[in-house]
Amino acid sequence: MAASPTTKVVADGKVVAIHYTLTDDKGEVLDSSNGRDPLEYLHGAGNIVPGLEEKLSGRAAGERLKVSVEPEMGYGKHDPRGVQRVPRSEFPSDVQIEAGMQFSAENDQGEVAVVWIVGVEAEHVVIDMNHPLAGKTLHFDVTISGIREATREEAQHGHPHGPHGHHH
Ligand code: ZN
C-alpha cells in the first residue's frame, strides 16, 4: 500500500525545512539561508509570514517556488503612528544609541514590544515600532528541503526544536 500523499506534502502540523532568499522590489537581498542550515518552521503555526505559509501548503519536498508577498500578508503595512520621538533619557545612559539597534519597550498597556531605532537627535531618539520589513513586498525564492511530522512537544509549543534539542 502506498503511503498517503499527505505525509509527503506541506500541511498543518508538519515541520518544514526551507532554503530561502528574500529580496526586496529592487532585488536587494534582505535575508537568506545561504551558507546556513535550512530554516525549520512548524506549518500552520504562524512561524513564518502568512503569505509564504499559504503558498507552501500542499507543496512537496524538493520543490522550488518564487513567491511575492504583499505587505498585508507579510509584516503588515507601515503605520506612521509607529514612528515616534522619545526623550534620550528613556534609554539606558551607558548604551551608545545608534540607528538600526533594537530595544524591547513596554507600552501603556504593559505589553512588551520590540522597537527599532531609526534616528538619533541631540535630545531625542526616533523609534519605529513597525517591523523593519513592514510596508515591503517580500520576494521569496524558496526550496523545500525537508518535510517531517512535528513531535508532540513541538506541536504543543508551536515551533520546531531542531536537531540539537530544545532551544528557544
Ligand atoms: Zn519549544
Tab-separated table of N, CA and C and ligand atoms in Angstrom, residues 153-154 156-161 166-168, ligand 1:
chain	number	residue	atom	x	y	z
A	153	GLU	N	5.867	17.436	21.415
A	153	GLU	CA	6.340	18.637	22.122
A	153	GLU	C	6.366	19.852	21.194
A	154	GLU	N	6.841	19.635	19.972
A	154	GLU	CA	6.881	20.738	19.011
A	154	GLU	C	5.475	21.252	18.710
A	156	GLN	N	2.902	21.095	20.645
A	156	GLN	CA	2.397	21.819	21.815
A	156	GLN	C	2.992	23.215	21.907
A	157	HIS	N	4.298	23.310	21.605
A	157	HIS	CA	4.977	24.606	21.714
A	157	HIS	C	4.663	25.523	20.532
A	158	GLY	N	4.287	24.930	19.407
A	158	GLY	CA	4.006	25.756	18.240
A	158	GLY	C	5.229	26.166	17.457
A	159	HIS	N	6.340	25.418	17.638
A	159	HIS	CA	7.551	25.690	16.854
A	159	HIS	C	8.444	24.457	16.877
A	160	PRO	N	9.314	24.333	15.866
A	160	PRO	CA	10.217	23.174	15.853
A	160	PRO	C	11.372	23.346	16.833
A	161	HIS	N	11.947	22.226	17.231
A	161	HIS	CA	13.056	22.278	18.180
A	161	HIS	C	14.399	21.964	17.558
A	166	HIS	N	16.030	21.217	22.446
A	166	HIS	CA	15.211	22.365	22.751
A	166	HIS	C	16.043	23.641	22.853
A	167	HIS	N	15.843	24.557	21.982
A	167	HIS	CA	16.464	25.869	22.182
A	167	HIS	C	15.499	26.963	21.758
A	168	HIS	N	15.303	27.868	22.643
A	168	HIS	CA	14.370	28.963	22.369
A	168	HIS	C	15.106	30.264	22.159
B	1	ZN	ZN	9.699	24.821	22.477
